Structure formats: structure tokens, C-alpha cells
Amino acid sequence: MTNEGQIHGVSEAFGTLRQFARKQKPFERCELCGSELSPHHPHLIELAQRKLTCTCDPCAMLFSGQANAKYKRVPRRVRSLTEFQMTDAQWDGLMIPINMAFFFQSSLDHRVIALYPSPAGATESLLALETWNNIVEGNPELASMEPDVEALLVNRMSQNRGVAQADYFILPIDECYKLVGLIRTHWKGLSGGTEVWHEIANFFSSLRNKAEVPSKRANA
């Protein structure tokens, strides 16, 4: 075979490989029915294991509003609580070792569960119930959180450094676990490294951009 023929053959081989790679591009599938998923697909949460399940819209609809089901559909609404009221003493009373955590009502455990992100994943903290109840009294919107699938996410990192105000959101539980995964993936060394803090800043910036802001309180 001539050199020209060899070059042509190699070119054809690479062209075939490129076509094969395009055909074999991986995509997510619904974990219940196996259908292909869009990038922004719904999630269900398995209550007993607190495990997220990726689903298509038709499968997710099967679990909307169901009681006593194995799974519950995770909503998509994000609300920014710009008038949230919590003192430093109340936060200290929650006994969270870092200035970031999320809280949700567990229908199986019949209590509010507090988790904070760490390099090892989501870590549960013993919650002081009396302090939590005092916070709910000052912020009645917390009573509207749907058990298991919505959470209060608190970010006091910037406030602690005197850079910006604290962030408070009522948001889907999958967003909280997304933050946990982000920190676990990008954390390096003892302090986390520059990359993880950049990712955290981007995460909260994205939340602010898509969050609804509830109307001001009547007594404001």
C-alpha cells in the first residue's frame, strides 16, 4: 500500500472512531423505567435511605402527592428568605460545628434533622429542638416546608468573615445534596483549597439568580 493509501486508511479509521464515539455518548436514564433523561430531570427521594433517584417526568408524576409511599417527588421551587431572623446565639444553640447546614422535617423519624456538608459527605448534627422551635416562631415560613423534600439551607460563611450577609433558602432537598457532593468532590487539604470555595460561591450565586423572593411580612 502506498503512503497516500495508508494515510487515507488511517483517516477513515479515525473518522469511524469519531462517529462511534458520538453514537456511544453516555446519557442518564430514568432509574425506574429506563427512558433517556433530559439534563434537568426530576428527582425522587427514597425516604428510608435518604437516597435520590433520577426519573423522567411521567414516573415522577406517579409519586406526586402520594402519602405513605417509598418515594416522594422532590419539588423544584427555590425561595430566598431575605428577611430571615436568627441571632448568633440561636445559631450557636443549634450546635452546628461550621457556618453552613440544612434542616428538614423527616416524616419517618418524626423530627427535624440537621445536616452539614463536609469533605466526607453529609454529616448529621444533634439538633437542639428548643432552639429550633424558637427560630420557627420567628420565621413562620419554615412551617410551610414540605417534609422530606424541602429544606432550610443556611450559609453564614460570608457573614462570619464580614464579607456579605448570610444566605437563607427554602429549597429542594436535592440542591442540598448537590452542595454536599460539590464540596466532597472539590475539597483539598485542610482548608479546602481555592477551587472548592470558588465552586461554593458559584453554587450560591446560581441559587440567588433562580430563587423566588416571598413578599415582605405584613409587620415589616
PDB file of C-alpha atoms in Angstrom:
ATOM      1  CA  MET A   1       0.000   0.000   0.000  1.00  0.00           C
ATOM      2  CA  THR A   2       1.304   3.465  -0.894  1.00  0.00           C
ATOM      3  CA  ASN A   3       1.860   6.141   1.733  1.00  0.00           C
ATOM      4  CA  GLU A   4      -1.116   8.012   0.327  1.00  0.00           C
ATOM      5  CA  GLY A   5      -3.234   4.906   0.707  1.00  0.00           C
ATOM      6  CA  GLN A   6      -2.043   4.372   4.292  1.00  0.00           C
ATOM      7  CA  ILE A   7      -2.856   7.985   5.201  1.00  0.00           C
ATOM      8  CA  HIS A   8      -6.302   7.638   3.638  1.00  0.00           C
ATOM      9  CA  GLY A   9      -6.908   4.415   5.568  1.00  0.00           C
ATOM     10  CA  VAL A  10      -5.875   5.974   8.875  1.00  0.00           C
ATOM     11  CA  SER A  11      -8.094   8.980   8.187  1.00  0.00           C
ATOM     12  CA  GLU A  12     -11.063   6.708   7.532  1.00  0.00           C
ATOM     13  CA  ALA A  13     -10.327   4.755  10.727  1.00  0.00           C
ATOM     14  CA  PHE A  14     -10.281   7.919  12.838  1.00  0.00           C
ATOM     15  CA  GLY A  15     -13.468   9.079  11.138  1.00  0.00           C
ATOM     16  CA  THR A  16     -15.155   5.803  12.073  1.00  0.00           C
ATOM     17  CA  LEU A  17     -13.931   6.113  15.672  1.00  0.00           C
ATOM     18  CA  ARG A  18     -15.304   9.650  15.920  1.00  0.00           C
ATOM     19  CA  GLN A  19     -18.677   8.502  14.644  1.00  0.00           C
ATOM     20  CA  PHE A  20     -18.645   5.591  17.107  1.00  0.00           C
ATOM     21  CA  ALA A  21     -17.771   7.920  19.984  1.00  0.00           C
ATOM     22  CA  ARG A  22     -20.637  10.235  19.074  1.00  0.00           C
ATOM     23  CA  LYS A  23     -23.042   7.308  18.927  1.00  0.00           C
ATOM     24  CA  GLN A  24     -21.808   5.975  22.278  1.00  0.00           C
ATOM     25  CA  LYS A  25     -22.050   9.310  24.122  1.00  0.00           C
ATOM     26  CA  PRO A  26     -23.377   8.409  27.583  1.00  0.00           C
ATOM     27  CA  PHE A  27     -26.601   9.858  28.918  1.00  0.00           C
ATOM     28  CA  GLU A  28     -28.625   9.376  32.082  1.00  0.00           C
ATOM     29  CA  ARG A  29     -31.620   7.084  32.152  1.00  0.00           C
ATOM     30  CA  CYS A  30     -34.662   7.019  34.391  1.00  0.00           C
ATOM     31  CA  GLU A  31     -33.904   4.676  37.267  1.00  0.00           C
ATOM     32  CA  LEU A  32     -37.495   3.401  37.238  1.00  0.00           C
ATOM     33  CA  CYS A  33     -38.373   2.868  33.558  1.00  0.00           C
ATOM     34  CA  GLY A  34     -35.022   3.236  31.774  1.00  0.00           C
ATOM     35  CA  SER A  35     -36.026   6.049  29.408  1.00  0.00           C
ATOM     36  CA  GLU A  36     -33.482   8.713  28.432  1.00  0.00           C
ATOM     37  CA  LEU A  37     -33.409  11.755  30.710  1.00  0.00           C
ATOM     38  CA  SER A  38     -33.022  15.433  29.922  1.00  0.00           C
ATOM     39  CA  PRO A  39     -30.234  17.330  31.730  1.00  0.00           C
ATOM     40  CA  HIS A  40     -32.805  18.982  34.033  1.00  0.00           C
ATOM     41  CA  HIS A  41     -34.862  15.978  35.106  1.00  0.00           C
ATOM     42  CA  PRO A  42     -36.930  15.390  38.265  1.00  0.00           C
ATOM     43  CA  HIS A  43     -35.737  13.515  41.336  1.00  0.00           C
ATOM     44  CA  LEU A  44     -37.444  11.270  43.840  1.00  0.00           C
ATOM     45  CA  ILE A  45     -36.127  10.694  47.323  1.00  0.00           C
ATOM     46  CA  GLU A  46     -36.234   7.250  48.912  1.00  0.00           C
ATOM     47  CA  LEU A  47     -37.334   8.094  52.429  1.00  0.00           C
ATOM     48  CA  ALA A  48     -35.715   5.244  54.348  1.00  0.00           C
ATOM     49  CA  GLN A  49     -32.254   5.647  52.806  1.00  0.00           C
ATOM     50  CA  ARG A  50     -32.429   9.390  52.010  1.00  0.00           C
ATOM     51  CA  LYS A  51     -31.281   8.407  48.535  1.00  0.00           C
ATOM     52  CA  LEU A  52     -32.034  10.472  45.439  1.00  0.00           C
ATOM     53  CA  THR A  53     -33.376   8.716  42.350  1.00  0.00           C
ATOM     54  CA  CYS A  54     -33.236  10.220  38.853  1.00  0.00           C
ATOM     55  CA  THR A  55     -36.531   9.869  36.974  1.00  0.00           C
ATOM     56  CA  CYS A  56     -38.396  11.020  33.894  1.00  0.00           C
ATOM     57  CA  ASP A  57     -41.403  13.331  34.227  1.00  0.00           C
ATOM     58  CA  PRO A  58     -44.063  10.580  33.782  1.00  0.00           C
ATOM     59  CA  CYS A  59     -42.504   8.398  36.512  1.00  0.00           C
ATOM     60  CA  ALA A  60     -42.071  11.388  38.835  1.00  0.00           C
ATOM     61  CA  MET A  61     -45.748  12.271  38.432  1.00  0.00           C
ATOM     62  CA  LEU A  62     -46.718   8.855  39.800  1.00  0.00           C
ATOM     63  CA  PHE A  63     -45.338   9.908  43.186  1.00  0.00           C
ATOM     64  CA  SER A  64     -46.666  13.480  43.288  1.00  0.00           C
ATOM     65  CA  GLY A  65     -48.818  13.994  46.360  1.00  0.00           C
ATOM     66  CA  GLN A  66     -48.734  10.360  47.459  1.00  0.00           C
ATOM     67  CA  ALA A  67     -48.859   9.544  51.159  1.00  0.00           C
ATOM     68  CA  ASN A  68     -47.029   6.632  52.806  1.00  0.00           C
ATOM     69  CA  ALA A  69     -45.031   5.920  49.635  1.00  0.00           C
ATOM     70  CA  LYS A  70     -41.498   4.588  49.439  1.00  0.00           C
ATOM     71  CA  TYR A  71     -40.546   7.609  47.332  1.00  0.00           C
ATOM     72  CA  LYS A  72     -41.543  11.251  47.324  1.00  0.00           C
ATOM     73  CA  ARG A  73     -41.139  13.653  44.427  1.00  0.00           C
ATOM     74  CA  VAL A  74     -38.687  16.484  45.036  1.00  0.00           C
ATOM     75  CA  PRO A  75     -40.100  19.907  44.082  1.00  0.00           C
ATOM     76  CA  ARG A  76     -38.108  22.476  42.107  1.00  0.00           C
ATOM     77  CA  ARG A  77     -39.032  25.803  43.704  1.00  0.00           C
ATOM     78  CA  VAL A  78     -36.295  27.815  45.435  1.00  0.00           C
ATOM     79  CA  ARG A  79     -37.245  30.608  47.850  1.00  0.00           C
ATOM     80  CA  SER A  80     -34.816  33.206  49.186  1.00  0.00           C
ATOM     81  CA  LEU A  81     -35.643  34.276  52.750  1.00  0.00           C
ATOM     82  CA  THR A  82     -34.277  37.812  52.642  1.00  0.00           C
ATOM     83  CA  GLU A  83     -35.940  38.764  55.938  1.00  0.00           C
ATOM     84  CA  PHE A  84     -34.955  35.675  57.883  1.00  0.00           C
ATOM     85  CA  GLN A  85     -34.451  36.335  61.582  1.00  0.00           C
ATOM     86  CA  MET A  86     -31.840  34.426  63.578  1.00  0.00           C
ATOM     87  CA  THR A  87     -29.405  35.682  66.171  1.00  0.00           C
ATOM     88  CA  ASP A  88     -25.854  34.469  66.641  1.00  0.00           C
ATOM     89  CA  ALA A  89     -26.947  32.977  69.964  1.00  0.00           C
ATOM     90  CA  GLN A  90     -29.706  30.992  68.277  1.00  0.00           C
ATOM     91  CA  TRP A  91     -27.281  29.692  65.664  1.00  0.00           C
ATOM     92  CA  ASP A  92     -24.793  28.701  68.370  1.00  0.00           C
ATOM     93  CA  GLY A  93     -27.626  26.945  70.179  1.00  0.00           C
ATOM     94  CA  LEU A  94     -28.147  24.668  67.165  1.00  0.00           C
ATOM     95  CA  MET A  95     -24.660  23.231  67.816  1.00  0.00           C
ATOM     96  CA  ILE A  96     -23.585  23.144  64.157  1.00  0.00           C
ATOM     97  CA  PRO A  97     -19.750  22.970  64.014  1.00  0.00           C
ATOM     98  CA  ILE A  98     -19.486  25.013  60.779  1.00  0.00           C
ATOM     99  CA  ASN A  99     -21.388  28.030  59.433  1.00  0.00           C
ATOM    100  CA  MET A 100     -23.360  26.061  56.852  1.00  0.00           C
ATOM    101  CA  ALA A 101     -26.113  23.489  57.286  1.00  0.00           C
ATOM    102  CA  PHE A 102     -29.521  22.364  56.073  1.00  0.00           C
ATOM    103  CA  PHE A 103     -32.576  21.307  58.043  1.00  0.00           C
ATOM    104  CA  PHE A 104     -35.572  19.212  57.013  1.00  0.00           C
ATOM    105  CA  GLN A 105     -38.525  17.502  58.644  1.00  0.00           C
ATOM    106  CA  SER A 106     -38.287  13.713  58.451  1.00  0.00           C
ATOM    107  CA  SER A 107     -41.692  12.041  58.247  1.00  0.00           C
ATOM    108  CA  LEU A 108     -40.168   8.692  59.213  1.00  0.00           C
ATOM    109  CA  ASP A 109     -38.201   9.938  62.227  1.00  0.00           C
ATOM    110  CA  HIS A 110     -40.858  12.490  63.236  1.00  0.00           C
ATOM    111  CA  ARG A 111     -38.253  15.167  63.889  1.00  0.00           C
ATOM    112  CA  VAL A 112     -36.204  17.879  62.249  1.00  0.00           C
ATOM    113  CA  ILE A 113     -32.820  16.640  61.047  1.00  0.00           C
ATOM    114  CA  ALA A 114     -29.782  18.911  60.754  1.00  0.00           C
ATOM    115  CA  LEU A 115     -27.003  18.040  58.308  1.00  0.00           C
ATOM    116  CA  TYR A 116     -23.885  19.956  57.361  1.00  0.00           C
ATOM    117  CA  PRO A 117     -21.591  19.388  54.359  1.00  0.00           C
ATOM    118  CA  SER A 118     -18.087  18.106  54.940  1.00  0.00           C
ATOM    119  CA  PRO A 119     -15.263  16.568  52.885  1.00  0.00           C
ATOM    120  CA  ALA A 120     -16.659  13.167  53.926  1.00  0.00           C
ATOM    121  CA  GLY A 121     -20.235  13.933  52.831  1.00  0.00           C
ATOM    122  CA  ALA A 122     -23.362  14.986  54.711  1.00  0.00           C
ATOM    123  CA  THR A 123     -22.813  14.796  58.470  1.00  0.00           C
ATOM    124  CA  GLU A 124     -25.690  14.813  60.939  1.00  0.00           C
ATOM    125  CA  SER A 125     -25.585  17.123  63.926  1.00  0.00           C
ATOM    126  CA  LEU A 126     -27.534  16.692  67.151  1.00  0.00           C
ATOM    127  CA  LEU A 127     -30.233  19.354  66.919  1.00  0.00           C
ATOM    128  CA  ALA A 128     -31.319  21.372  69.942  1.00  0.00           C
ATOM    129  CA  LEU A 129     -35.098  21.169  69.470  1.00  0.00           C
ATOM    130  CA  GLU A 130     -35.952  24.099  71.757  1.00  0.00           C
ATOM    131  CA  THR A 131     -33.661  26.444  69.836  1.00  0.00           C
ATOM    132  CA  TRP A 132     -35.088  25.240  66.520  1.00  0.00           C
ATOM    133  CA  ASN A 133     -38.647  25.866  67.730  1.00  0.00           C
ATOM    134  CA  ASN A 134     -37.680  29.407  68.727  1.00  0.00           C
ATOM    135  CA  ILE A 135     -36.315  30.009  65.210  1.00  0.00           C
ATOM    136  CA  VAL A 136     -39.544  28.700  63.650  1.00  0.00           C
ATOM    137  CA  GLU A 137     -41.579  31.057  65.858  1.00  0.00           C
ATOM    138  CA  GLY A 138     -39.625  33.994  64.460  1.00  0.00           C
ATOM    139  CA  ASN A 139     -39.835  32.684  60.887  1.00  0.00           C
ATOM    140  CA  PRO A 140     -43.298  31.177  60.309  1.00  0.00           C
ATOM    141  CA  GLU A 141     -42.496  30.479  56.648  1.00  0.00           C
ATOM    142  CA  LEU A 142     -40.489  27.472  57.857  1.00  0.00           C
ATOM    143  CA  ALA A 143     -43.757  25.756  58.754  1.00  0.00           C
ATOM    144  CA  SER A 144     -44.570  25.632  55.027  1.00  0.00           C
ATOM    145  CA  MET A 145     -41.637  23.350  54.184  1.00  0.00           C
ATOM    146  CA  GLU A 146     -42.793  20.026  52.759  1.00  0.00           C
ATOM    147  CA  PRO A 147     -41.435  17.161  54.903  1.00  0.00           C
ATOM    148  CA  ASP A 148     -38.579  15.092  53.460  1.00  0.00           C
ATOM    149  CA  VAL A 149     -38.255  17.003  50.184  1.00  0.00           C
ATOM    150  CA  GLU A 150     -37.737  20.657  51.178  1.00  0.00           C
ATOM    151  CA  ALA A 151     -35.085  22.068  53.479  1.00  0.00           C
ATOM    152  CA  LEU A 152     -33.846  25.268  55.037  1.00  0.00           C
ATOM    153  CA  LEU A 153     -30.317  25.900  53.797  1.00  0.00           C
ATOM    154  CA  VAL A 154     -28.237  28.292  55.900  1.00  0.00           C
ATOM    155  CA  ASN A 155     -24.961  29.784  54.686  1.00  0.00           C
ATOM    156  CA  ARG A 156     -23.284  32.031  57.242  1.00  0.00           C
ATOM    157  CA  MET A 157     -19.768  31.642  55.843  1.00  0.00           C
ATOM    158  CA  SER A 158     -19.575  35.120  54.302  1.00  0.00           C
ATOM    159  CA  GLN A 159     -21.238  36.761  57.297  1.00  0.00           C
ATOM    160  CA  ASN A 160     -18.751  35.110  59.626  1.00  0.00           C
ATOM    161  CA  ARG A 161     -15.899  36.627  57.597  1.00  0.00           C
ATOM    162  CA  GLY A 162     -17.631  40.018  57.442  1.00  0.00           C
ATOM    163  CA  VAL A 163     -17.796  39.868  53.628  1.00  0.00           C
ATOM    164  CA  ALA A 164     -21.556  39.675  52.993  1.00  0.00           C
ATOM    165  CA  GLN A 165     -24.891  38.884  54.586  1.00  0.00           C
ATOM    166  CA  ALA A 166     -25.891  35.332  55.394  1.00  0.00           C
ATOM    167  CA  ASP A 167     -27.967  33.323  52.903  1.00  0.00           C
ATOM    168  CA  TYR A 168     -31.200  31.558  53.867  1.00  0.00           C
ATOM    169  CA  PHE A 169     -33.182  29.490  51.378  1.00  0.00           C
ATOM    170  CA  ILE A 170     -36.107  27.098  51.426  1.00  0.00           C
ATOM    171  CA  LEU A 171     -35.226  24.802  48.577  1.00  0.00           C
ATOM    172  CA  PRO A 172     -35.460  21.245  47.208  1.00  0.00           C
ATOM    173  CA  ILE A 173     -33.511  18.663  49.170  1.00  0.00           C
ATOM    174  CA  ASP A 174     -31.612  17.602  46.037  1.00  0.00           C
ATOM    175  CA  GLU A 175     -30.000  21.053  45.896  1.00  0.00           C
ATOM    176  CA  CYS A 176     -28.631  20.457  49.397  1.00  0.00           C
ATOM    177  CA  TYR A 177     -27.114  17.131  48.396  1.00  0.00           C
ATOM    178  CA  LYS A 178     -25.744  18.767  45.239  1.00  0.00           C
ATOM    179  CA  LEU A 179     -23.851  21.180  47.507  1.00  0.00           C
ATOM    180  CA  VAL A 180     -22.622  18.271  49.628  1.00  0.00           C
ATOM    181  CA  GLY A 181     -21.334  16.470  46.525  1.00  0.00           C
ATOM    182  CA  LEU A 182     -19.679  19.609  45.231  1.00  0.00           C
ATOM    183  CA  ILE A 183     -17.750  20.102  48.463  1.00  0.00           C
ATOM    184  CA  ARG A 184     -16.803  16.446  48.707  1.00  0.00           C
ATOM    185  CA  THR A 185     -15.526  16.412  45.111  1.00  0.00           C
ATOM    186  CA  HIS A 186     -13.513  19.635  45.153  1.00  0.00           C
ATOM    187  CA  TRP A 187     -12.181  19.757  48.727  1.00  0.00           C
ATOM    188  CA  LYS A 188      -8.391  19.583  49.008  1.00  0.00           C
ATOM    189  CA  GLY A 189      -6.127  19.640  52.055  1.00  0.00           C
ATOM    190  CA  LEU A 190      -7.170  21.032  55.419  1.00  0.00           C
ATOM    191  CA  SER A 191      -8.759  24.292  54.291  1.00  0.00           C
ATOM    192  CA  GLY A 192     -10.440  23.033  51.121  1.00  0.00           C
ATOM    193  CA  GLY A 193      -8.348  24.968  48.624  1.00  0.00           C
ATOM    194  CA  THR A 194      -9.275  27.817  46.289  1.00  0.00           C
ATOM    195  CA  GLU A 195     -11.253  25.644  43.881  1.00  0.00           C
ATOM    196  CA  VAL A 196     -13.859  24.458  46.368  1.00  0.00           C
ATOM    197  CA  TRP A 197     -14.601  27.975  47.629  1.00  0.00           C
ATOM    198  CA  HIS A 198     -14.992  29.154  44.048  1.00  0.00           C
ATOM    199  CA  GLU A 199     -17.473  26.319  43.409  1.00  0.00           C
ATOM    200  CA  ILE A 200     -19.407  27.140  46.594  1.00  0.00           C
ATOM    201  CA  ALA A 201     -19.628  30.817  45.585  1.00  0.00           C
ATOM    202  CA  ASN A 202     -20.946  29.828  42.149  1.00  0.00           C
ATOM    203  CA  PHE A 203     -23.493  27.483  43.712  1.00  0.00           C
ATOM    204  CA  PHE A 204     -24.991  30.190  45.912  1.00  0.00           C
ATOM    205  CA  SER A 205     -24.860  32.749  43.114  1.00  0.00           C
ATOM    206  CA  SER A 206     -26.916  30.368  40.968  1.00  0.00           C
ATOM    207  CA  LEU A 207     -29.436  29.899  43.808  1.00  0.00           C
ATOM    208  CA  ARG A 208     -29.870  33.653  44.191  1.00  0.00           C
ATOM    209  CA  ASN A 209     -30.468  34.069  40.478  1.00  0.00           C
ATOM    210  CA  LYS A 210     -33.266  31.498  40.291  1.00  0.00           C
ATOM    211  CA  ALA A 211     -34.839  31.993  43.718  1.00  0.00           C
ATOM    212  CA  GLU A 212     -38.248  33.485  44.319  1.00  0.00           C
ATOM    213  CA  VAL A 213     -38.369  36.222  46.957  1.00  0.00           C
ATOM    214  CA  PRO A 214     -41.537  35.938  49.083  1.00  0.00           C
ATOM    215  CA  SER A 215     -43.487  39.129  49.723  1.00  0.00           C
ATOM    216  CA  LYS A 216     -42.466  41.209  52.718  1.00  0.00           C
ATOM    217  CA  ARG A 217     -44.024  40.463  56.064  1.00  0.00           C
ATOM    218  CA  ALA A 218     -47.044  42.453  56.992  1.00  0.00           C
ATOM    219  CA  ASN A 219     -45.359  43.846  60.080  1.00  0.00           C
ATOM    220  CA  ALA A 220     -42.206  44.881  58.259  1.00  0.00           C
TER     221      ALA A 220
END
